[in-house]
């Protein structure tokens, strides 16, 4: 258990979801904000312990699949130590492990405590009788590493596209029909099509049932709470999240051209 933790560790509440930078040392620009559906879906969860899940949000952007788990907490008579939170998701027979990450800007850091809200992105103590809200942004570290490599190739391809435009046109418009053609040519480039297939390979949010288990560990590697949850991704939700692939690709190009990025779709489940 110790080795595994060391490996993997390295909307009422939906408004808490934050815009972020890609996770590396190369300045690539802000990720686009997330666009939430107007009618959240529902999920099933066991809410009998200290932590009660209220909102689950699924995203897919430049760091891969992301899940936000938000809810309420209420401590008993004893002090509670939360060292790390991990989630195990079984999706259509495949299992992915998720760990917390800080969605703040690269050179910034989210506050662990903001009023009665606790961001479970690092070890924290909850005092006896303390009540409030918790927020746990989580990513799949192995997928993030792979998609990071894919994004580097995408950024290189976007840079080459802009260099080509600069060489062919002394002045060109970054709006209207010409911009539409530039984006279409970029999406249909054979290199970009292969990159798109690689990104899609990391898109685990597909139509079907998801069984999740959220586990809260203390520093002694003891499970202090375990919450099973279940929800279904509809075909429409899956297609909505899949649309993010083209937007990830086009946002890389827009950043290279100095244009604003567009928002990504997300799916929100409420208890």
XYZ file of N, CA and C in Angstrom, residues 23-243:
663
model
N 0.053 21.376 -16.746
C 1.016 21.092 -15.702
C 2.388 20.766 -16.289
N 3.155 21.755 -16.619
C 4.564 21.576 -16.920
C 5.210 22.943 -16.845
N 6.498 22.991 -17.167
C 7.227 24.248 -17.032
C 7.148 25.112 -18.273
N 6.509 24.616 -19.327
C 6.401 25.384 -20.562
C 5.149 26.245 -20.529
N 5.310 27.579 -20.634
C 4.113 28.432 -20.597
C 3.305 28.267 -21.870
N 2.100 27.687 -21.759
C 1.287 27.432 -22.939
C -0.019 28.207 -22.924
N -0.289 28.952 -21.873
C -1.533 29.706 -21.840
C -2.587 29.012 -21.016
N -3.621 29.756 -20.674
C -4.675 29.246 -19.809
C -5.533 28.218 -20.511
N -5.935 27.204 -19.768
C -6.962 26.311 -20.267
C -8.264 27.078 -20.379
N -9.114 26.612 -21.269
C -10.393 27.282 -21.441
C -11.304 26.985 -20.263
N -12.199 27.901 -19.925
C -13.161 27.629 -18.856
C -14.074 26.489 -19.245
N -14.733 25.944 -18.251
C -15.595 24.792 -18.464
C -17.037 25.237 -18.645
N -17.736 24.583 -19.555
C -19.147 24.865 -19.801
C -19.990 23.741 -19.205
N -20.890 24.088 -18.271
C -21.669 23.085 -17.567
C -23.058 22.948 -18.166
N -23.606 21.741 -18.163
C -24.974 21.551 -18.642
C -25.962 22.225 -17.697
N -27.113 22.633 -18.225
C -28.097 23.341 -17.409
C -28.832 22.405 -16.454
N -28.990 21.139 -16.821
C -29.731 20.197 -15.991
C -28.795 19.077 -15.548
N -28.263 19.161 -14.324
C -27.357 18.117 -13.859
C -28.051 16.769 -13.746
N -27.276 15.701 -13.940
C -27.786 14.351 -13.752
C -27.662 13.968 -12.278
N -28.061 12.756 -11.946
C -28.022 12.282 -10.570
C -27.037 11.131 -10.423
N -26.613 10.883 -9.192
C -25.766 9.743 -8.917
C -26.208 9.102 -7.608
N -25.750 7.879 -7.392
C -26.032 7.165 -6.154
C -24.742 7.066 -5.346
N -24.843 7.307 -4.027
C -23.657 7.205 -3.183
C -24.072 6.882 -1.760
N -23.147 6.274 -1.027
C -23.349 6.042 0.400
C -22.887 7.276 1.152
N -23.778 7.899 1.902
C -23.440 9.133 2.616
C -23.725 8.971 4.103
N -23.039 8.012 4.725
C -23.307 7.689 6.123
C -22.184 8.116 7.061
N -21.048 8.579 6.525
C -19.897 8.857 7.377
C -19.630 10.333 7.588
N -18.355 10.653 7.759
C -17.948 12.042 7.972
C -18.127 12.880 6.706
N -17.910 12.248 5.544
C -17.940 12.956 4.270
C -19.169 12.540 3.465
N -19.867 13.500 2.933
C -21.071 13.244 2.148
C -20.914 13.899 0.775
N -20.921 13.093 -0.270
C -20.754 13.611 -1.628
C -22.037 14.294 -2.069
N -21.898 15.486 -2.639
C -23.049 16.227 -3.151
C -22.977 16.463 -4.653
N -21.780 16.656 -5.180
C -21.611 16.961 -6.600
C -20.418 16.189 -7.153
N -20.604 15.582 -8.310
C -19.511 14.971 -9.065
C -19.497 15.618 -10.447
N -18.356 16.131 -10.862
C -18.236 16.751 -12.184
C -17.132 16.059 -12.971
N -17.424 15.726 -14.219
C -16.450 15.094 -15.105
C -15.980 16.101 -16.139
N -14.668 16.160 -16.327
C -14.075 17.038 -17.337
C -13.111 16.233 -18.196
N -12.744 16.828 -19.317
C -11.672 16.272 -20.148
C -11.029 17.440 -20.867
N -9.755 17.681 -20.574
C -9.058 18.799 -21.209
C -7.594 18.442 -21.404
N -6.704 19.446 -21.361
C -5.297 19.216 -21.712
C -4.526 18.347 -20.727
N -5.102 18.029 -19.564
C -4.412 17.122 -18.658
C -5.115 15.770 -18.600
N -6.093 15.588 -19.475
C -6.772 14.310 -19.550
C -8.077 14.301 -18.788
N -8.547 13.097 -18.392
C -9.799 13.013 -17.637
C -9.620 13.542 -16.225
N -10.557 14.373 -15.795
C -10.530 14.973 -14.463
C -11.891 14.768 -13.821
N -11.896 14.491 -12.524
C -13.144 14.361 -11.782
C -13.074 15.252 -10.551
N -14.106 16.055 -10.344
C -14.222 16.878 -9.149
C -15.287 16.261 -8.256
N -14.930 16.008 -7.018
C -15.887 15.477 -6.048
C -16.030 16.499 -4.928
N -17.231 17.037 -4.795
C -17.501 18.071 -3.805
C -18.598 17.620 -2.869
N -18.579 18.108 -1.644
C -19.626 17.722 -0.717
C -19.494 18.393 0.627
N -20.133 17.783 1.623
C -20.141 18.300 2.992
C -19.361 17.353 3.896
N -18.841 17.897 4.991
C -18.226 17.036 6.001
C -18.678 17.502 7.381
N -18.647 16.587 8.298
C -18.956 16.889 9.687
C -18.202 15.936 10.580
N -17.232 16.454 11.335
C -16.410 15.616 12.198
C -17.178 15.228 13.455
N -16.776 14.104 14.028
C -17.369 13.659 15.279
C -16.665 14.280 16.463
N -16.453 13.474 17.489
C -15.834 13.982 18.719
C -14.310 13.913 18.676
N -13.768 13.263 17.654
C -12.313 13.120 17.572
C -11.764 13.907 16.383
N -10.514 14.279 16.499
C -9.814 14.949 15.414
C -9.577 13.964 14.272
N -9.799 14.410 13.034
C -9.640 13.540 11.864
C -8.473 14.032 11.025
N -7.571 13.120 10.694
C -6.461 13.442 9.791
C -6.742 12.822 8.429
N -6.721 13.655 7.393
C -6.842 13.163 6.017
C -5.507 13.416 5.334
N -4.799 12.346 5.038
C -3.481 12.488 4.415
C -3.595 12.539 2.896
N -4.411 11.646 2.323
C -4.602 11.625 0.880
C -5.953 10.993 0.573
N -6.545 11.422 -0.524
C -7.796 10.857 -1.013
C -7.503 10.200 -2.354
N -7.984 8.997 -2.544
C -7.816 8.314 -3.826
C -9.177 7.815 -4.284
N -9.342 7.720 -5.571
C -10.598 7.211 -6.138
C -10.275 6.123 -7.139
N -11.047 5.055 -7.068
C -10.928 3.958 -8.031
C -12.209 3.919 -8.842
N -12.083 4.081 -10.155
C -13.243 4.117 -11.037
C -13.224 2.922 -11.973
N -14.305 2.166 -11.972
C -14.468 1.050 -12.891
C -15.424 1.491 -13.986
N -14.901 1.545 -15.218
C -15.655 2.073 -16.347
C -15.653 1.038 -17.461
N -16.814 0.457 -17.720
C -16.938 -0.543 -18.778
C -15.885 -1.640 -18.666
N -15.640 -2.076 -17.439
C -14.719 -3.178 -17.212
C -13.274 -2.778 -16.988
N -12.912 -1.540 -17.290
C -11.542 -1.060 -17.069
C -11.497 -0.233 -15.787
N -10.344 -0.274 -15.100
C -10.197 0.431 -13.828
C -9.142 1.518 -13.967
N -9.480 2.726 -13.505
C -8.538 3.841 -13.468
C -8.469 4.373 -12.043
N -7.253 4.734 -11.605
C -7.051 5.316 -10.285
C -6.826 6.815 -10.406
N -7.449 7.560 -9.504
C -7.354 9.013 -9.498
C -6.782 9.493 -8.163
N -5.994 10.561 -8.224
C -5.415 11.175 -7.027
C -5.633 12.684 -7.093
N -5.558 13.375 -5.953
C -5.785 14.830 -5.950
C -4.701 15.587 -6.697
N -5.073 16.744 -7.223
C -4.113 17.670 -7.801
C -4.587 19.077 -7.500
N -3.663 20.024 -7.598
C -3.997 21.421 -7.356
C -4.313 22.081 -8.684
N -5.551 22.514 -8.900
C -5.914 23.104 -10.192
C -5.554 24.578 -10.312
N -4.785 25.105 -9.362
C -4.400 26.515 -9.433
C -3.391 26.725 -10.548
N -3.049 27.979 -10.798
C -2.049 28.297 -11.806
C -0.720 27.674 -11.428
N 0.127 27.440 -12.433
C 1.395 26.742 -12.221
C 2.236 27.358 -11.109
N 2.315 28.672 -11.075
C 3.170 29.342 -10.103
C 2.408 29.771 -8.862
N 1.204 29.287 -8.716
C 0.364 29.623 -7.572
C -0.008 28.331 -6.864
N -0.748 28.445 -5.785
C -1.192 27.260 -5.071
C -2.526 27.567 -4.422
N -3.459 26.640 -4.544
C -4.764 26.844 -3.942
C -4.655 26.830 -2.426
N -5.466 27.637 -1.770
C -5.542 27.575 -0.318
C -6.206 26.266 0.085
N -5.632 25.602 1.092
C -6.228 24.363 1.569
C -7.544 24.651 2.267
N -7.627 25.780 2.956
C -8.853 26.169 3.645
C -9.293 27.542 3.171
N -10.542 27.641 2.761
C -11.135 28.908 2.370
C -12.483 28.999 3.080
N -12.532 29.748 4.171
C -13.744 29.785 4.971
C -14.043 28.413 5.534
N -15.250 27.905 5.279
C -15.586 26.569 5.761
C -15.349 25.508 4.696
N -14.646 25.884 3.622
C -14.313 24.941 2.552
C -12.902 24.410 2.746
N -12.745 23.090 2.622
C -11.432 22.453 2.656
C -11.146 21.849 1.297
N -10.020 22.250 0.698
C -9.544 21.635 -0.538
C -8.669 20.442 -0.156
N -9.111 19.250 -0.456
C -8.367 18.054 -0.070
C -7.300 17.734 -1.119
N -6.371 18.671 -1.277
C -5.273 18.513 -2.224
C -3.962 18.238 -1.514
N -3.974 18.276 -0.195
C -2.790 18.006 0.616
C -3.276 17.573 1.998
N -2.387 17.031 2.844
C -2.824 16.575 4.168
C -3.492 17.686 4.971
N -4.519 17.309 5.711
C -5.276 18.301 6.475
C -5.842 17.652 7.730
N -5.990 18.446 8.786
C -6.629 18.001 10.018
C -8.006 18.648 10.105
N -8.994 17.854 10.519
C -10.339 18.363 10.763
C -10.609 18.241 12.250
N -10.919 19.366 12.870
C -11.050 19.408 14.317
C -12.374 18.792 14.783
N -12.431 18.347 16.046
C -13.665 17.757 16.582
C -14.867 18.687 16.422
N -15.955 18.153 15.876
C -17.172 18.928 15.713
C -17.160 19.893 14.540
N -16.046 19.992 13.819
C -15.961 20.940 12.706
C -16.849 20.481 11.554
N -17.530 21.448 10.947
C -18.389 21.160 9.796
C -18.060 22.127 8.665
N -18.323 21.700 7.444
C -18.073 22.567 6.300
C -18.232 21.816 4.999
N -17.572 22.302 3.973
C -17.638 21.693 2.653
C -16.245 21.241 2.253
N -16.185 20.195 1.448
C -14.899 19.751 0.925
C -14.946 19.706 -0.595
N -13.795 19.812 -1.187
C -13.637 19.799 -2.640
C -12.395 18.983 -2.957
N -12.544 18.006 -3.854
C -11.423 17.144 -4.202
C -11.255 17.065 -5.708
N -10.399 17.900 -6.289
C -10.096 17.757 -7.719
C -9.120 16.599 -7.924
N -9.443 15.698 -8.865
C -8.640 14.494 -9.021
C -8.358 14.212 -10.491
N -7.167 13.689 -10.736
C -6.778 13.296 -12.091
C -6.201 11.897 -12.072
N -6.086 11.320 -13.279
C -5.470 10.003 -13.446
C -4.005 10.227 -13.828
N -3.061 10.021 -12.901
C -1.662 10.432 -13.150
C -1.010 9.781 -14.353
N -1.278 8.494 -14.592
C -0.656 7.840 -15.743
C -1.173 8.429 -17.041
N -2.463 8.717 -17.095
C -3.025 9.315 -18.305
C -2.533 10.746 -18.482
N -2.376 11.481 -17.381
C -1.871 12.849 -17.483
C -0.470 12.854 -18.089
N 0.354 11.907 -17.669
C 1.716 11.833 -18.198
C 1.698 11.564 -19.703
N 0.845 10.652 -20.138
C 0.786 10.334 -21.571
C 0.229 11.511 -22.379
N -0.832 12.130 -21.871
C -1.436 13.214 -22.639
C -0.530 14.441 -22.643
N 0.303 14.579 -21.622
C 1.275 15.673 -21.604
C 2.235 15.546 -22.785
N 2.666 14.312 -23.061
C 3.553 14.073 -24.201
C 2.829 14.359 -25.517
N 1.544 13.979 -25.575
C 0.759 14.255 -26.775
C 0.611 15.757 -26.980
N 0.383 16.501 -25.891
C 0.199 17.949 -25.989
C 1.466 18.641 -26.464
N 2.611 18.120 -26.094
C 3.863 18.704 -26.568
C 3.960 18.588 -28.086
N 3.562 17.425 -28.628
C 3.569 17.259 -30.082
C 2.532 18.164 -30.735
N 1.387 18.327 -30.081
C 0.347 19.202 -30.608
C 0.821 20.652 -30.634
N 1.465 21.101 -29.571
C 1.959 22.477 -29.534
C 3.002 22.718 -30.624
N 3.843 21.710 -30.859
C 4.842 21.835 -31.923
C 4.167 21.958 -33.281
N 3.137 21.140 -33.507
C 2.406 21.199 -34.780
C 1.697 22.530 -34.943
N 1.133 23.067 -33.862
C 0.465 24.368 -33.930
C 1.457 25.471 -34.254
N 2.640 25.386 -33.656
C 3.673 26.379 -33.952
C 4.107 26.335 -35.405
N 4.214 25.134 -35.959
C 4.594 25.004 -37.371
C 3.511 25.580 -38.282
N 2.244 25.387 -37.906
C 1.145 25.927 -38.696
C 1.215 27.441 -38.738
N 1.465 28.069 -37.601
C 1.545 29.532 -37.552
C 2.763 30.021 -38.317
N 3.887 29.313 -38.211
C 5.083 29.688 -38.976
C 4.811 29.623 -40.477
N 4.050 28.599 -40.895
C 3.708 28.453 -42.307
C 2.826 29.608 -42.781
N 1.869 29.981 -41.963
C 0.984 31.102 -42.321
C 1.784 32.395 -42.426
N 2.679 32.603 -41.481
C 3.487 33.817 -41.490
C 4.371 33.886 -42.728
N 4.844 32.708 -43.176
C 5.722 32.679 -44.349
C 4.936 32.881 -45.645
N 3.694 32.374 -45.698
C 2.903 32.452 -46.926
C 2.147 33.772 -47.076
N 1.765 34.369 -45.949
C 0.956 35.584 -45.998
C 1.628 36.693 -45.185
N 1.787 37.816 -45.827
C 2.380 38.938 -45.106
C 1.414 39.460 -44.045
N 0.172 39.575 -44.435
C -0.888 39.957 -43.495
C -2.080 39.039 -43.723
N -2.651 38.520 -42.665
C -3.835 37.692 -42.812
C -4.766 37.916 -41.621
N -6.036 37.664 -41.877
C -7.067 37.920 -40.872
C -7.205 36.739 -39.923
N -7.363 37.047 -38.656
C -7.584 36.016 -37.659
C -9.051 35.987 -37.240
N -9.917 36.183 -38.222
C -11.347 36.125 -37.952
C -12.077 35.753 -39.235
N -13.370 35.508 -39.103
C -14.200 35.231 -40.270
C -13.863 33.940 -40.979
N -14.135 33.930 -42.302
C -13.981 32.709 -43.101
C -12.550 32.210 -43.144
N -11.588 33.130 -43.128
C -10.193 32.710 -43.218
C -9.790 31.931 -41.965
N -10.247 32.397 -40.803
C -9.952 31.671 -39.566
C -10.617 30.298 -39.579
N -11.844 30.223 -40.075
C -12.548 28.945 -40.179
C -11.749 27.972 -41.043
N -11.206 28.486 -42.166
C -10.410 27.633 -43.053
C -9.118 27.189 -42.382
N -8.469 28.095 -41.671
C -7.232 27.735 -40.969
C -7.501 26.600 -39.984
N -8.569 26.740 -39.206
C -8.891 25.726 -38.205
C -9.263 24.402 -38.869
N -10.010 24.468 -39.972
C -10.386 23.259 -40.681
C -9.153 22.547 -41.243
N -8.249 23.319 -41.843
C -7.019 22.728 -42.376
C -6.200 22.080 -41.272
N -6.180 22.714 -40.105
C -5.402 22.180 -38.985
C -5.996 20.852 -38.504
N -7.318 20.826 -38.350
C -7.974 19.601 -37.884
C -7.815 18.449 -38.863
N -7.718 18.770 -40.154
C -7.659 17.729 -41.183
C -6.237 17.361 -41.595
N -5.263 17.999 -40.983
C -3.875 17.632 -41.242
C -3.636 16.203 -40.747
N -2.893 15.404 -41.503
C -2.731 13.986 -41.155
C -2.012 13.816 -39.821
N -1.071 14.704 -39.500
C -0.386 14.630 -38.202
C -1.367 14.916 -37.073
N -2.217 15.926 -37.270
C -3.191 16.291 -36.249
C -4.237 15.189 -36.081
N -4.618 14.548 -37.181
C -5.577 13.442 -37.068
C -5.016 12.314 -36.202
N -3.743 12.033 -36.319
C -3.123 10.998 -35.495
C -3.066 11.459 -34.030
N -2.749 12.733 -33.807
C -2.750 13.277 -32.447
C -4.154 13.196 -31.852
N -5.163 13.488 -32.662
C -6.552 13.408 -32.205
C -6.894 11.989 -31.761
N -6.441 10.992 -32.515
C -6.702 9.596 -32.141
C -6.012 9.257 -30.819
N -4.823 9.796 -30.623
C -4.107 9.531 -29.378
C -4.809 10.186 -28.185
N -5.306 11.397 -28.372
C -6.053 12.063 -27.304
C -7.313 11.280 -26.980
N -8.005 10.810 -28.019
C -9.238 10.051 -27.807
C -8.965 8.776 -27.018
N -7.768 8.215 -27.173
C -7.411 7.022 -26.423
C -7.373 7.250 -24.921
N -7.230 8.512 -24.493
C -7.217 8.840 -23.070
C -8.589 9.291 -22.573
N -9.562 9.365 -23.451
C -10.907 9.793 -23.077
C -11.683 8.595 -22.525
N -11.644 8.437 -21.218
C -12.299 7.288 -20.599
C -13.780 7.553 -20.334
N -14.227 8.804 -20.476
C -15.630 9.126 -20.206
C -16.485 8.710 -21.408
N -16.849 7.446 -21.429
C -17.665 6.906 -22.506
C -19.013 6.453 -21.949
N -19.982 6.290 -22.827
C -21.329 5.921 -22.391
C -21.295 4.597 -21.622
N -21.982 4.571 -20.475
C -22.051 3.356 -19.678
C -22.051 3.651 -18.193
N -22.038 2.595 -17.403
C -22.069 2.684 -15.948
C -20.668 2.906 -15.385
N -20.562 3.795 -14.400
C -19.311 4.006 -13.682
C -19.542 3.655 -12.216
N -18.738 2.741 -11.706
C -18.727 2.424 -10.280
C -17.445 2.999 -9.688
N -17.616 3.847 -8.700
C -16.478 4.537 -8.101
C -16.399 4.231 -6.618
N -15.177 4.231 -6.103
C -14.951 4.122 -4.665
C -13.972 5.223 -4.271
N -14.426 6.110 -3.387
C -13.589 7.200 -2.894
C -13.074 6.811 -1.518
N -11.746 6.787 -1.346
C -11.142 6.370 -0.082
C -10.325 7.504 0.529
N -10.528 7.728 1.811
C -9.802 8.738 2.567
C -8.800 8.015 3.470
N -7.498 8.308 3.291
C -6.446 7.673 4.070
C -5.845 8.666 5.068
N -5.404 8.143 6.231
C -4.595 8.958 7.132
C -3.125 8.657 6.884
N -2.253 9.286 7.653
C -0.816 9.126 7.414
C -0.309 7.738 7.807
N -1.129 6.955 8.492
C -0.765 5.580 8.829
C -1.257 4.599 7.767
N -1.712 5.116 6.644
C -2.217 4.326 5.525
C -3.468 3.542 5.893
N -4.197 4.059 6.865
C -5.463 3.456 7.260
C -6.600 4.159 6.529
N -7.583 3.380 6.090
C -8.753 3.960 5.448
C -9.683 4.471 6.544
N -9.858 5.790 6.615
C -10.736 6.350 7.637
C -12.173 6.465 7.128
N -12.331 6.427 5.801
C -13.679 6.414 5.238
C -13.608 5.917 3.796
N -14.645 5.202 3.398
C -14.739 4.675 2.036
C -16.165 4.907 1.546
N -16.284 5.603 0.407
C -17.601 5.947 -0.113
C -17.764 5.361 -1.513
N -18.653 4.382 -1.687
C -18.963 3.905 -3.037
C -19.952 4.847 -3.712
N -19.815 5.022 -5.006
C -20.738 5.867 -5.774
C -20.965 5.231 -7.130
N -22.101 5.526 -7.713
C -22.449 4.947 -9.015
C -23.209 5.977 -9.836
N -22.843 6.082 -11.117
C -23.587 6.974 -12.015
C -23.427 6.471 -13.440
N -24.259 6.968 -14.322
C -24.270 6.540 -15.715
C -23.951 7.707 -16.634
N -23.058 7.468 -17.578
C -22.796 8.448 -18.626
C -23.690 8.104 -19.811
N -24.537 9.021 -20.186
C -25.423 8.773 -21.326
C -24.650 8.940 -22.626
N -25.252 8.486 -23.701
C -24.624 8.662 -25.018
C -24.451 10.139 -25.327
N -25.457 10.954 -25.004
C -25.357 12.400 -25.262
C -24.238 13.022 -24.445
N -24.101 12.608 -23.169
C -23.024 13.141 -22.331
C -21.663 12.745 -22.897
N -21.549 11.496 -23.321
C -20.285 11.014 -23.873
C -19.914 11.794 -25.135
N -20.901 12.052 -25.988
C -20.641 12.809 -27.208
C -20.246 14.252 -26.875
N -20.893 14.819 -25.847
C -20.568 16.185 -25.435
C -19.123 16.284 -24.957
N -18.683 15.307 -24.172
C -17.300 15.313 -23.700
C -16.322 15.031 -24.833
N -16.734 14.223 -25.798
C -15.858 13.932 -26.931
C -15.608 15.166 -27.777
N -16.555 16.101 -27.796
C -16.368 17.352 -28.546
C -15.157 18.125 -28.041
